[in-house]
Structures are given as C-alpha cells and as structure tokens.
Amino acid sequence: MRKVKGEHVYLRILQEEDVYRFTQMLIQNRVYWSLFEPRFSASYYTVDAQRERIQRSLQQYEKGREYNFGIFERATDRLVGHLSLYEVKRLPFSSAFVGYSMDERFSGKGYATEAVRLSTRYAFRQLKLHRIEAYVSPRNTGSIRVLENNYFRREGLLKQLIYINGTWEDHYLYALLESEWYQ
C-alpha cells in the first residue's frame, strides 16, 4: 500500500516488519495510554502478541474491514502513533470508526489532528464511505480537540459504554458525514 502523505506525518498500513518498533512504542506508552484505554496483561506487550495482532489486522485489511495505520513522522520516518479505521461497513451503512493513539513524546504537535485529517480524506475519497464515527472520553480534552479540529460533531453521550481499568466509563459519540467534510 502506498503512503497517505501529509505535511508533517504520513500513514502507512502496519506490516510485520514494523512489529519491533510498534511493540516498543506500546511499552513506552503503557502508562500514558492507560488513562483512557484498558490496561492489558503483560503478554499483550510482547513482540509475538503484536505480530499476531498485525497479522489479524492485515487479514481484515485484505477483506476491506480494517485499516490499521502507523503514524510516521515524515522528516524522520519515526513511528509516532497508530490510527485505525475499523468496523468498516458497506451499504446500507457505509461507515467506519476511527481510533488513534499518539506516542506521548509527540503529543501536542498537531500530528494526531493531521493523521485524523489524512484518514478522513482516505475514508471518503478512496473507501467511498459516507460516515466516520469516533468514541472519546469526556475527560480526554486533547482527543476531543483533535476531532473537533477535523469538523467531527458531538452527537451524544453514551452512558457506561466502555469498561476501562475497573470502571464503566461514559464516552461521547462524534461523527463526520462526507457531505459535511471540509477538504
């Protein structure tokens, strides 16, 4: 797959050869990401587990159901985050969810905003989707800003949606329609 290029970052489907640096990024951000994502067992943070995850994701990619991208810094080719377009549905829905996480060292640089913009363009232009949705914790002001900077609109609050680290947490549902997308 070719790269989806932006000004500061590019997206590329994660491949098996990315497994070592992807696993290292997961390990380095284990605590940081656990603020808004479930904690995983120690076995999750192994190369073998992540290789299997990438392989499953590539199978879903071949079926057109999931696009698991690495977010790479253009200037250095360094892996700085990951983004997935997942639960891709065709008509009558023609929709997908977007989820993303940035390496803590690269947060606040606008990279996540650019990555979501690139994935949105890809979803609407290449995949010909009609709607993109995202769940976000009301506490995650940075991620809310990323979505709103990309013209996603808050559609509602989903009560006790996700079980994160011992607590059922509410999440906002954000969405963007292709007809409302500002290229």
PDB file of C-alpha atoms in Angstrom, residues 54-175:
ATOM      1  CA  ILE A  54      -0.729  -7.156  12.922  1.00  0.00           C
ATOM      2  CA  GLN A  55      -1.346 -10.406  11.023  1.00  0.00           C
ATOM      3  CA  ARG A  56      -5.050 -10.397  12.003  1.00  0.00           C
ATOM      4  CA  SER A  57      -5.279  -6.751  11.028  1.00  0.00           C
ATOM      5  CA  LEU A  58      -3.721  -7.476   7.619  1.00  0.00           C
ATOM      6  CA  GLN A  59      -6.318 -10.208   7.062  1.00  0.00           C
ATOM      7  CA  GLN A  60      -9.055  -7.681   7.847  1.00  0.00           C
ATOM      8  CA  TYR A  61      -7.359  -5.174   5.539  1.00  0.00           C
ATOM      9  CA  GLU A  62      -7.489  -7.687   2.670  1.00  0.00           C
ATOM     10  CA  LYS A  63     -11.240  -8.009   3.283  1.00  0.00           C
ATOM     11  CA  GLY A  64     -11.664  -4.219   3.403  1.00  0.00           C
ATOM     12  CA  ARG A  65     -12.860  -4.276   7.014  1.00  0.00           C
ATOM     13  CA  GLU A  66      -9.984  -2.608   8.874  1.00  0.00           C
ATOM     14  CA  TYR A  67      -7.134  -0.239   8.074  1.00  0.00           C
ATOM     15  CA  ASN A  68      -4.531  -0.286  10.849  1.00  0.00           C
ATOM     16  CA  PHE A  69      -2.110   2.522  10.108  1.00  0.00           C
ATOM     17  CA  GLY A  70       1.134   3.517  11.696  1.00  0.00           C
ATOM     18  CA  ILE A  71       1.522   7.282  12.014  1.00  0.00           C
ATOM     19  CA  PHE A  72       5.030   8.170  10.891  1.00  0.00           C
ATOM     20  CA  GLU A  73       6.870  11.464  11.171  1.00  0.00           C
ATOM     21  CA  ARG A  74       7.798  12.492   7.622  1.00  0.00           C
ATOM     22  CA  ALA A  75      11.128  14.115   8.482  1.00  0.00           C
ATOM     23  CA  THR A  76      12.481  11.034  10.306  1.00  0.00           C
ATOM     24  CA  ASP A  77      10.262   8.065   9.309  1.00  0.00           C
ATOM     25  CA  ARG A  78       9.849   7.515  13.062  1.00  0.00           C
ATOM     26  CA  LEU A  79       6.696   5.701  14.241  1.00  0.00           C
ATOM     27  CA  VAL A  80       4.899   8.267  16.418  1.00  0.00           C
ATOM     28  CA  GLY A  81       1.444   6.737  16.825  1.00  0.00           C
ATOM     29  CA  HIS A  82      -1.182   4.497  15.332  1.00  0.00           C
ATOM     30  CA  LEU A  83      -4.621   5.017  13.867  1.00  0.00           C
ATOM     31  CA  SER A  84      -7.279   2.549  12.814  1.00  0.00           C
ATOM     32  CA  LEU A  85     -10.280   2.807  10.596  1.00  0.00           C
ATOM     33  CA  TYR A  86     -12.199  -0.186  11.908  1.00  0.00           C
ATOM     34  CA  GLU A  87     -15.624  -1.811  11.774  1.00  0.00           C
ATOM     35  CA  VAL A  88     -15.807  -0.710   8.157  1.00  0.00           C
ATOM     36  CA  LYS A  89     -19.331  -1.356   6.923  1.00  0.00           C
ATOM     37  CA  ARG A  90     -20.612  -1.071   3.379  1.00  0.00           C
ATOM     38  CA  LEU A  91     -24.157  -0.223   2.313  1.00  0.00           C
ATOM     39  CA  PRO A  92     -26.603   0.288   3.792  1.00  0.00           C
ATOM     40  CA  PHE A  93     -24.310   1.925   6.389  1.00  0.00           C
ATOM     41  CA  SER A  94     -21.132   2.864   4.502  1.00  0.00           C
ATOM     42  CA  SER A  95     -19.344   3.830   7.699  1.00  0.00           C
ATOM     43  CA  ALA A  96     -16.346   3.183   9.918  1.00  0.00           C
ATOM     44  CA  PHE A  97     -14.943   4.115  13.298  1.00  0.00           C
ATOM     45  CA  VAL A  98     -11.653   5.915  13.739  1.00  0.00           C
ATOM     46  CA  GLY A  99      -9.419   5.387  16.765  1.00  0.00           C
ATOM     47  CA  TYR A 100      -5.929   6.707  17.376  1.00  0.00           C
ATOM     48  CA  SER A 101      -3.161   6.988  19.947  1.00  0.00           C
ATOM     49  CA  MET A 102      -0.061   9.161  19.841  1.00  0.00           C
ATOM     50  CA  ASP A 103       3.285   8.441  21.437  1.00  0.00           C
ATOM     51  CA  GLU A 104       3.391  10.729  24.481  1.00  0.00           C
ATOM     52  CA  ARG A 105       6.632  12.324  23.256  1.00  0.00           C
ATOM     53  CA  PHE A 106       4.823  13.539  20.117  1.00  0.00           C
ATOM     54  CA  SER A 107       1.528  14.658  21.645  1.00  0.00           C
ATOM     55  CA  GLY A 108       0.607  18.306  21.309  1.00  0.00           C
ATOM     56  CA  LYS A 109       2.438  18.772  17.994  1.00  0.00           C
ATOM     57  CA  GLY A 110      -0.648  18.590  15.788  1.00  0.00           C
ATOM     58  CA  TYR A 111       0.309  15.149  14.494  1.00  0.00           C
ATOM     59  CA  ALA A 112      -2.906  13.456  15.672  1.00  0.00           C
ATOM     60  CA  THR A 113      -5.007  16.201  14.086  1.00  0.00           C
ATOM     61  CA  GLU A 114      -3.159  15.760  10.799  1.00  0.00           C
ATOM     62  CA  ALA A 115      -3.386  11.956  10.983  1.00  0.00           C
ATOM     63  CA  VAL A 116      -7.151  12.073  11.520  1.00  0.00           C
ATOM     64  CA  ARG A 117      -7.468  14.530   8.618  1.00  0.00           C
ATOM     65  CA  LEU A 118      -5.480  12.146   6.387  1.00  0.00           C
ATOM     66  CA  SER A 119      -7.549   9.133   7.441  1.00  0.00           C
ATOM     67  CA  THR A 120     -10.764  11.067   6.872  1.00  0.00           C
ATOM     68  CA  ARG A 121      -9.668  12.003   3.370  1.00  0.00           C
ATOM     69  CA  TYR A 122      -8.711   8.365   2.719  1.00  0.00           C
ATOM     70  CA  ALA A 123     -12.053   7.091   4.055  1.00  0.00           C
ATOM     71  CA  PHE A 124     -14.127   9.471   1.964  1.00  0.00           C
ATOM     72  CA  ARG A 125     -12.082   9.519  -1.235  1.00  0.00           C
ATOM     73  CA  GLN A 126     -10.591   6.014  -1.516  1.00  0.00           C
ATOM     74  CA  LEU A 127     -13.027   3.931   0.515  1.00  0.00           C
ATOM     75  CA  LYS A 128     -16.058   5.986  -0.567  1.00  0.00           C
ATOM     76  CA  LEU A 129     -17.562   5.921   2.927  1.00  0.00           C
ATOM     77  CA  HIS A 130     -20.477   8.102   3.976  1.00  0.00           C
ATOM     78  CA  ARG A 131     -19.854   8.442   7.742  1.00  0.00           C
ATOM     79  CA  ILE A 132     -16.956   8.198  10.191  1.00  0.00           C
ATOM     80  CA  GLU A 133     -17.559   7.836  13.917  1.00  0.00           C
ATOM     81  CA  ALA A 134     -15.357   8.061  16.990  1.00  0.00           C
ATOM     82  CA  TYR A 135     -15.760   7.370  20.678  1.00  0.00           C
ATOM     83  CA  VAL A 136     -13.936   9.673  23.079  1.00  0.00           C
ATOM     84  CA  SER A 137     -13.809  10.004  26.845  1.00  0.00           C
ATOM     85  CA  PRO A 138     -15.243  13.297  28.135  1.00  0.00           C
ATOM     86  CA  ARG A 139     -12.008  13.599  30.142  1.00  0.00           C
ATOM     87  CA  ASN A 140      -9.826  13.354  27.038  1.00  0.00           C
ATOM     88  CA  THR A 141      -9.793  17.020  26.064  1.00  0.00           C
ATOM     89  CA  GLY A 142      -6.862  16.564  23.678  1.00  0.00           C
ATOM     90  CA  SER A 143      -8.681  13.931  21.646  1.00  0.00           C
ATOM     91  CA  ILE A 144     -11.892  15.981  21.659  1.00  0.00           C
ATOM     92  CA  ARG A 145      -9.896  18.889  20.227  1.00  0.00           C
ATOM     93  CA  VAL A 146      -8.431  16.607  17.511  1.00  0.00           C
ATOM     94  CA  LEU A 147     -11.915  15.515  16.438  1.00  0.00           C
ATOM     95  CA  GLU A 148     -13.437  18.991  16.555  1.00  0.00           C
ATOM     96  CA  ASN A 149     -10.489  20.428  14.603  1.00  0.00           C
ATOM     97  CA  ASN A 150     -11.421  17.896  11.921  1.00  0.00           C
ATOM     98  CA  TYR A 151     -15.097  19.006  11.891  1.00  0.00           C
ATOM     99  CA  PHE A 152     -16.450  15.997  13.750  1.00  0.00           C
ATOM    100  CA  ARG A 153     -19.606  16.847  15.678  1.00  0.00           C
ATOM    101  CA  ARG A 154     -20.636  15.512  19.052  1.00  0.00           C
ATOM    102  CA  GLU A 155     -23.835  13.508  18.604  1.00  0.00           C
ATOM    103  CA  GLY A 156     -24.378  12.359  22.135  1.00  0.00           C
ATOM    104  CA  LEU A 157     -23.162  10.796  25.347  1.00  0.00           C
ATOM    105  CA  LEU A 158     -23.136   7.016  25.582  1.00  0.00           C
ATOM    106  CA  LYS A 159     -23.547   6.053  29.226  1.00  0.00           C
ATOM    107  CA  GLN A 160     -21.188   3.447  30.687  1.00  0.00           C
ATOM    108  CA  LEU A 161     -20.022   2.400  27.230  1.00  0.00           C
ATOM    109  CA  ILE A 162     -16.547   1.026  27.874  1.00  0.00           C
ATOM    110  CA  TYR A 163     -15.062  -0.874  30.810  1.00  0.00           C
ATOM    111  CA  ILE A 164     -11.700   0.779  31.441  1.00  0.00           C
ATOM    112  CA  ASN A 165      -9.488  -0.260  34.309  1.00  0.00           C
ATOM    113  CA  GLY A 166     -12.239  -1.321  36.689  1.00  0.00           C
ATOM    114  CA  THR A 167     -14.825   1.339  35.821  1.00  0.00           C
ATOM    115  CA  TRP A 168     -17.628   1.614  33.296  1.00  0.00           C
ATOM    116  CA  GLU A 169     -16.957   4.928  31.574  1.00  0.00           C
ATOM    117  CA  ASP A 170     -19.170   7.209  29.546  1.00  0.00           C
ATOM    118  CA  HIS A 171     -17.978   8.245  26.094  1.00  0.00           C
ATOM    119  CA  TYR A 172     -19.072  10.842  23.632  1.00  0.00           C
ATOM    120  CA  LEU A 173     -20.016   9.742  20.143  1.00  0.00           C
ATOM    121  CA  TYR A 174     -18.567  12.047  17.491  1.00  0.00           C
ATOM    122  CA  ALA A 175     -19.260  11.715  13.780  1.00  0.00           C
TER     123      ALA A 175
END
